């Protein structure tokens, strides 16, 4: 009797799955975009209204389709009744347009970023980035896809018709309370949705289709694959097309990451298959595995039981229907050109260490730091000279894998856990990549070009939004030193702008081998009004530091390096 009931229940659950047609976000394109951030409600569960936040609608936001070279003008109006920011994740734009935590949109106001689309064809996205509130605003529903096309991609023989053979898939898990309301900062995210549709199905034509995968979850890592281990072709990572398609059966994707795959459905009309996550194959130490920590003693509050953890599950049912006119029926052989960056050309090597605030068995429930410090809105952690090519090594001394994300740039992975044998999914350009737990590391190379700003920083951070909100984030400015080179020929150090009326100043030493350890600001009466020091991994021959809290007057900056002290006078207007 019990067994019969169980079988009936299982059949019922299987029938319940895949009963809602996948919603496809509407499109905005052209050069002018109007985005209204609003509070709303959405019926995730039949007969129950959930409080949400959306962009121009109830939930999520429109897909912005842009072309490389477009000059775009975006009006972001904040009707949320509280402050937020909107960040263009993966896009190479100036710090002022980037929409990080410092570019707050007060309630009832409109922010107007304007920029030229420079990125390669690919899948990018936008989401809020307010310090300590990113998870709340994203979990409640604000996120949208950005699709960029370029001429090379449009001529590569790929499916490019949105919603017909080219599909946006925003994959997320969320936690709902007993009143069907979204719980943020939760480890009990047991409801899976694609484009905010629970139990979704999608009709796909019997030809080559393109799926754009965005892991928009707050914490969960997916291990994508197709049912029956059917192969697919990876064609793009975060920063756009690979050189050539890579045939795979699995594709791990951590929060913040995107990937595009081609699925060849030729001759499969009337068949049904599933996009799945094979999470049973995750080892310990990944959010999504049975044990999110490196061993079973390291537990995460409210994480288990959850049917998604350590189990294989369906993400999207694909119902194959008849072909469209002019179908793409073969996988192209070539996609784009990627010039590998040479590690020997690097101007700087930097190290980042990821660590729990408190080590030990309970570490997964606490906050995490980068280079031993938590995010501080008033500190610039790093200063990068414009046009620097840099190699960054990120080492994870915690028991859980963290997706490390950097604004402004796309990077190439040089090694994972010290091995230069890079799996196919790690090739190409990335802006977010999972750093393995328990002493694991990734090393990547990138170049900081085109955009310098002495005062507004970019961010690097963990893209698990709980971790980011908990301070697992740092900031960096990119500064243009070319106009300071002449001054540095005649001086040991340069301090600029002086006098200052902005929010940050920059200090550069002529001797690039020297490291700034600490500094203090003294007012005209000799009183110390500000002091700070750099973590060992963040010491360099240049720095940006805040001066906006200082009242008008004359000050002295004292900078300490290994064996020298530099004193410079400056005026705050
Ligand atoms: Cu997707 Cu700094 O964020
Ligand atoms: Cu970003
Ligand atoms: Cu993290």
XYZ file of C-alpha atoms in Angstrom, residues 11 27 69 89 100 109 134 143 147 170 217 228 284-285 305 350 410 457 467 473 494 515 566:
23
model
C 4.327 9.606 -11.296
C 13.452 42.382 -26.320
C 30.009 49.510 -32.073
C 28.111 42.334 -15.939
C 29.058 49.178 -9.199
C 15.687 59.225 -9.809
C 22.755 42.622 -4.114
C 18.197 40.510 -13.651
C 22.993 39.832 -26.112
C 18.193 32.572 -17.096
C 21.412 31.948 -8.975
C 20.839 10.425 -22.071
C 32.564 17.863 -1.984
C 33.200 21.582 -1.620
C 17.733 18.357 2.931
C 49.066 39.761 -8.130
C 37.670 39.531 -19.712
C 36.562 52.005 -8.737
C 29.359 36.052 0.167
C 34.646 41.920 -2.467
C 54.016 62.191 -7.582
C 55.980 48.830 -2.058
C 57.704 60.213 1.812
